[in-house]
XYZ file of C-alpha atoms in Angstrom:
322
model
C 30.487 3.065 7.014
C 30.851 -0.191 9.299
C 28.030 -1.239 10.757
C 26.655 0.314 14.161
C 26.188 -3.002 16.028
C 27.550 -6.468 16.390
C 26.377 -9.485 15.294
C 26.519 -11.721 18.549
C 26.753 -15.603 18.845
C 23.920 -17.355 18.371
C 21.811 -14.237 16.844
C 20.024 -16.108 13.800
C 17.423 -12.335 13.907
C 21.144 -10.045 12.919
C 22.342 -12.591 10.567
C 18.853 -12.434 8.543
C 18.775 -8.544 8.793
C 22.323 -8.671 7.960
C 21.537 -10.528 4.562
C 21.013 -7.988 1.642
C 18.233 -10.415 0.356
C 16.059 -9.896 3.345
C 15.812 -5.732 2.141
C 15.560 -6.932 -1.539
C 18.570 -4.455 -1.569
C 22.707 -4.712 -1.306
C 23.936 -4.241 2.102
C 24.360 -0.915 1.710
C 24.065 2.197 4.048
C 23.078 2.507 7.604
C 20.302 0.204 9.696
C 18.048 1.704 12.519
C 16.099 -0.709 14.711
C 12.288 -0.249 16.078
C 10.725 -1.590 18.445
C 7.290 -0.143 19.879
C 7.283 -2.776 22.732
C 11.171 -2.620 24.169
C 12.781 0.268 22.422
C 13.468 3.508 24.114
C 13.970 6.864 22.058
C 16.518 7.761 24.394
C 18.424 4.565 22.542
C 20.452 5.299 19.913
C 18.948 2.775 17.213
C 22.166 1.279 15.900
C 20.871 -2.390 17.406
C 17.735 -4.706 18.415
C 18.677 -3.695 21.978
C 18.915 -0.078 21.258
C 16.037 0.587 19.603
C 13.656 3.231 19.357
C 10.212 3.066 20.441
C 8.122 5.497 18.265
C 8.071 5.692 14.552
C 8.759 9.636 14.070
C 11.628 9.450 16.545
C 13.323 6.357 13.860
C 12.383 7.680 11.188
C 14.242 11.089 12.011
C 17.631 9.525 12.209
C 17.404 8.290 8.689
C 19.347 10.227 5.862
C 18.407 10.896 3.069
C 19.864 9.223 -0.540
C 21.635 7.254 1.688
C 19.741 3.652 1.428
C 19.065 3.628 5.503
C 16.927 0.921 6.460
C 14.723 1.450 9.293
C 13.674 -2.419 10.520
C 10.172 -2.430 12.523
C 10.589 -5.407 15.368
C 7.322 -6.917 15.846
C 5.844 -7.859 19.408
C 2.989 -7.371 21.066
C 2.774 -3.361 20.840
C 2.036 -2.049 17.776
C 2.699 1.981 16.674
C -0.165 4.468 17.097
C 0.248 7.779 15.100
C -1.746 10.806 16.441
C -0.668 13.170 13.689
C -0.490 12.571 9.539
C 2.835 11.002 9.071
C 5.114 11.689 6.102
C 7.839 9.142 4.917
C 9.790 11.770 1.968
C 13.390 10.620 2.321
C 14.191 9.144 -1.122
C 16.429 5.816 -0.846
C 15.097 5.218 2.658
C 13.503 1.801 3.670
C 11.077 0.251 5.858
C 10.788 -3.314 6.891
C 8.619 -5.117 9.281
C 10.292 -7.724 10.915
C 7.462 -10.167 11.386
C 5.657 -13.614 9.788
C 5.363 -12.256 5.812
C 1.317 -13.185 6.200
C 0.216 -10.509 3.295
C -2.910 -9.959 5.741
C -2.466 -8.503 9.085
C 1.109 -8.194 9.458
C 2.336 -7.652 13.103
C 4.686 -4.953 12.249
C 1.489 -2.422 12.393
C 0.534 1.241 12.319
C -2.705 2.347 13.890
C -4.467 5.294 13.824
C -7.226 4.894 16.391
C -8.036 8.404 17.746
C -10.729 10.399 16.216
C -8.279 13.100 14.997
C -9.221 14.054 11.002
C -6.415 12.605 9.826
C -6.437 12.206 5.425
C -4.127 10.851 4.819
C -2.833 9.086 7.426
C 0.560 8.132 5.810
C 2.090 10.234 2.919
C 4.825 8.247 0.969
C 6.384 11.168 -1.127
C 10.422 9.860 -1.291
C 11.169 7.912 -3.964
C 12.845 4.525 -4.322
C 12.404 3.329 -1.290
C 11.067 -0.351 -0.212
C 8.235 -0.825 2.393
C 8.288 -4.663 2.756
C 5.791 -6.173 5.265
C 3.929 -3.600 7.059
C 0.408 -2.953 7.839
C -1.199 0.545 8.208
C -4.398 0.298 9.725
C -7.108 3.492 10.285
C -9.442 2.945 12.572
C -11.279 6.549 13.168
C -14.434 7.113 14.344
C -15.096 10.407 12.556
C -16.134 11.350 8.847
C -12.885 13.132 8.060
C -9.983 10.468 8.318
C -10.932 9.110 5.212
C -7.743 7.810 3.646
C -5.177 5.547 5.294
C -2.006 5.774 2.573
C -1.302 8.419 -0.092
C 1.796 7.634 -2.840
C 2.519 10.889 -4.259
C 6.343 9.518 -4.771
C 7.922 7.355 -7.453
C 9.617 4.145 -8.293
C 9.258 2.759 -5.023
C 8.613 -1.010 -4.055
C 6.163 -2.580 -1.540
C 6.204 -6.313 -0.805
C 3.503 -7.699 1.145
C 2.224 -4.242 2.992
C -1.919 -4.231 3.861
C -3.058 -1.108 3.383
C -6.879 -0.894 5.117
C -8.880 2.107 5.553
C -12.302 2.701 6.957
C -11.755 0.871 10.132
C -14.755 1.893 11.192
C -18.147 2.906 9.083
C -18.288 6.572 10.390
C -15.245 7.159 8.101
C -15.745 4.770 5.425
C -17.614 6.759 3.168
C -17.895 8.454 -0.134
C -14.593 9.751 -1.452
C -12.518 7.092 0.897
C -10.154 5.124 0.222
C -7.258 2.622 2.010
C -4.859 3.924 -1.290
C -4.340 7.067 -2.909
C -1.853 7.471 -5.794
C -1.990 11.132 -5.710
C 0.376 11.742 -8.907
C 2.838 8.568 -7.645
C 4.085 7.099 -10.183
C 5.999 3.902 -11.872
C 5.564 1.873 -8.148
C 5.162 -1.153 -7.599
C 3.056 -2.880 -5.358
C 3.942 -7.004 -5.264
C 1.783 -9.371 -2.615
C 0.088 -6.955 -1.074
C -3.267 -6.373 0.249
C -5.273 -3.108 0.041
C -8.586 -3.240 1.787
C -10.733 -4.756 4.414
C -13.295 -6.929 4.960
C -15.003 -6.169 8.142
C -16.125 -2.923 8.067
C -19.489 -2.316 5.350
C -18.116 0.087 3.037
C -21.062 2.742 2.106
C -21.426 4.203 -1.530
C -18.784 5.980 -3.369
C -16.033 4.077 -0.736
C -13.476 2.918 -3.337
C -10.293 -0.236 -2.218
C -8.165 2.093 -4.625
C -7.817 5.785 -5.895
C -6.292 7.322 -8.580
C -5.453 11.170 -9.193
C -3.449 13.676 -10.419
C -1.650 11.445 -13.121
C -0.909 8.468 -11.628
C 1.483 6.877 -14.166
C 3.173 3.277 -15.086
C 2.023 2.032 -11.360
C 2.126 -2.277 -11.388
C 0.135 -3.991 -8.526
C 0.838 -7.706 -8.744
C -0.500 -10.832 -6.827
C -2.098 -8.272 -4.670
C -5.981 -9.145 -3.548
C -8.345 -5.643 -3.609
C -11.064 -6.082 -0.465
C -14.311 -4.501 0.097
C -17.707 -5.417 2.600
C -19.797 -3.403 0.113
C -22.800 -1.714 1.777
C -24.062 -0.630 -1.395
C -23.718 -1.641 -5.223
C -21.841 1.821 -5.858
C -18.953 0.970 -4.149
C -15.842 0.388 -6.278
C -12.397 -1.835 -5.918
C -11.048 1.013 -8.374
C -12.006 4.468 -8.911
C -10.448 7.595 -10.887
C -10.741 10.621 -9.342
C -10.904 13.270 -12.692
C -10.177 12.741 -16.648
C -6.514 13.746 -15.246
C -6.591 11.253 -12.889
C -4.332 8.688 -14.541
C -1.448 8.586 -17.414
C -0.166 6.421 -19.880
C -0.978 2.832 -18.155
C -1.681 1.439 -14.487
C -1.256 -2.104 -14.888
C -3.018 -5.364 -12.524
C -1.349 -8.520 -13.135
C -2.693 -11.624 -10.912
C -5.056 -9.768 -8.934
C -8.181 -10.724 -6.923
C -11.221 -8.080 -6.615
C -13.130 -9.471 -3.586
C -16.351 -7.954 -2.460
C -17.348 -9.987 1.046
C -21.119 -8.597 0.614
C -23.573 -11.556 -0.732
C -26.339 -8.489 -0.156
C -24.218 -6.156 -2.672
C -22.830 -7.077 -6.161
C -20.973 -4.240 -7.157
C -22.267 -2.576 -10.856
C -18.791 -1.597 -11.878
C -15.700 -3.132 -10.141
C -13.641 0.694 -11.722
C -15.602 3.731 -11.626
C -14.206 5.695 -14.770
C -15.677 9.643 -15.144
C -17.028 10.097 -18.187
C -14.784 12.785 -19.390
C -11.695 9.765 -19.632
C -13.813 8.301 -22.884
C -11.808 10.462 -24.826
C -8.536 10.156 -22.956
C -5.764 7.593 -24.411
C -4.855 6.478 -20.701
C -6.007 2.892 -19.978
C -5.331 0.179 -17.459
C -4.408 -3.641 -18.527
C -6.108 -6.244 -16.306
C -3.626 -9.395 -16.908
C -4.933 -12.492 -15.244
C -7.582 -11.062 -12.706
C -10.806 -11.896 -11.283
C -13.757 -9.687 -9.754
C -16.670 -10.411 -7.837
C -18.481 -8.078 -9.470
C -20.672 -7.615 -12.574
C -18.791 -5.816 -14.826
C -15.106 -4.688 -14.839
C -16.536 -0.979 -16.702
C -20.528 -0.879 -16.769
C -20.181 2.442 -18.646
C -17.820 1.049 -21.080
C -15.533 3.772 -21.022
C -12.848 1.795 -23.110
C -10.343 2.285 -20.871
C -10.059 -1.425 -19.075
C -8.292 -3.952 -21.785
C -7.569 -7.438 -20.445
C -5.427 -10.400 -21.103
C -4.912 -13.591 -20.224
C -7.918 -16.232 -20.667
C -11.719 -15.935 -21.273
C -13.354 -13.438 -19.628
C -17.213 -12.887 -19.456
C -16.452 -9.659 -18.019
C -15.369 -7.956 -21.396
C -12.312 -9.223 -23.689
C -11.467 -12.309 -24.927
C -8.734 -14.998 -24.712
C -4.632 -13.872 -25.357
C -6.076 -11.094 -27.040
C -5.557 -7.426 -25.754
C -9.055 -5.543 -26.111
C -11.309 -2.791 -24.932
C -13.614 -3.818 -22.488
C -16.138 -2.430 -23.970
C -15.566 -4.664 -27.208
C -18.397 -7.447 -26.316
């Protein structure tokens, strides 16, 4: 199918959006335009100057298995959801057209409304890219507890910030900014998942596994926390079901902003994983906080330089080995 606009003289934005390196993707299927600030959803979509306004209006005209690519035009409105929001087209993609800045990307999703809302964002298509897009939760009330939740597969995120717990009412035990409810073999590449402005009470974890997460790779990605109590966690797993096979950190940073609270444990493992053969490599990270496992579960090995925090240098081993 051609494509549904033109490229006019002098537009540097098209010719970007028109390169297949810009989606990490071939040029392939058909492009929608948003744009919270000057779109209309009586527009068609098909061009910057057509575009829709609201996010569930864009994201309808999308198909399926078709690789559409939904691009998110940054400016000084951002989208507010007041309902959960469910991206499970397979092949579909979203792109925030905005400064790649890892941290507070412009192309932005709020939740702001005290409305209950856990998750906020379900991601349950598979192979689809999210590249530079920030999903922010910012409830005042106990039960909007979880910004995203990956429940699909094989998908790729480039520099999205996933924060949670914008405010302390609802950042709280069993939180999280990032579920990975069962999602598996993703990948999650310069990204940043976490806050560090909001204290973070006990039991709030930056990341949460369940229901099998499986063969999930975050890489160059930085893990943030304002820990408001030393039983906080960067990583926590929900059940002994909660992960399978491997979950893998390569070039990660675990930062805790609280000089009050050193965080115990940087993963909170249940006790019932001892006996599990699920484990996570840690490949070139580094935690602010006292141990990687305190309960030496067995479960964390690490590579990749000396490491007081359990394992030694080059060599693959159980945390719980020194």
């Amino acid at each position: 199918m051609a494509r549904p606009y033109i490229l006019r003289k002098g537009s540097s934005m098209l010719a970007d959006l028109r390169d297949g390196g810009y989606v990490d993707l071939p040029f392939v299927g058909t492009h929608y335009f948003l744009d919270p600030t000057n779109g209309s959803d009586s527009n068609d979509g098909q061009a910057p100057d057509r575009a829709f306004k609201t996010l569930p209006v864009a994201y309808a005209a999308l198909t399926d298995g078709q690789h559409d690519t939904l691009f998110y035009i940054s400016g000084t409105s951002s989208i507010t959801l007041t309902a959960q929001f469910t991206w499970g087209k397979s092949y579909t993609h979203f792109v925030g057209v905005a400064a790649p800045s890892m941290c507070n990307s412009r192309a932005r999703i709020f939740q702001t409304g005290d409305l209950n809302l856990s998750p906020l964002i379900i991601i349950s298509g598979s192979g689809c890219v999210w590249k530079n897009i920030y999903v922010s939760q910012e409830a005042d009330d106990t039960g909007s507890t979880v910004a995203v939740s990956t429940t699909g597969g094989r998908n790729y995120f480039l520099g999205c910030m996933f924060a949670g717990g914008g405010h302390a009412t609802a950042a709280i035990d069993g939180g999280t900014n990032l579920l990975l409810d069962g999602g598996y073999e993703n990948l999650f590449e310069n990204c940043v998942i976490g806050r560090d402005t909001i204290v973070d009470a006990t039991g709030w974890a930056a990341l949460l596994f369940d229901s099998a997460a499986v063969r999930n790779t975050f890489r160059n990605c930085k893990f943030m926390l304002y820990a408001g109590a030393t039983t906080c966690y960067f990583v926590e797993v929900v059940d002994s079901g909660g992960i399978d096979r491997w979950n893998s950190f390569e070039n990660c940073l675990f930062l805790n902003m609280c000089r009050t609270y050193a965080l115990g444990t940087a993963f909170n493992i249940p006790a019932s994983m001892a006996s599990v053969t699920n484990f996570f490599i840690l490949d070139n990270c580094g935690f602010m906080a006292d141990d990687i496992d305190s309960n030496n579960r067995g479960m964390c090995y690490t590579l990749g330089g000396a490491n007081a925090l359990g394992g030694t240098a080059q060599i693959l081993g159980a945390s719980n080995s020194t």
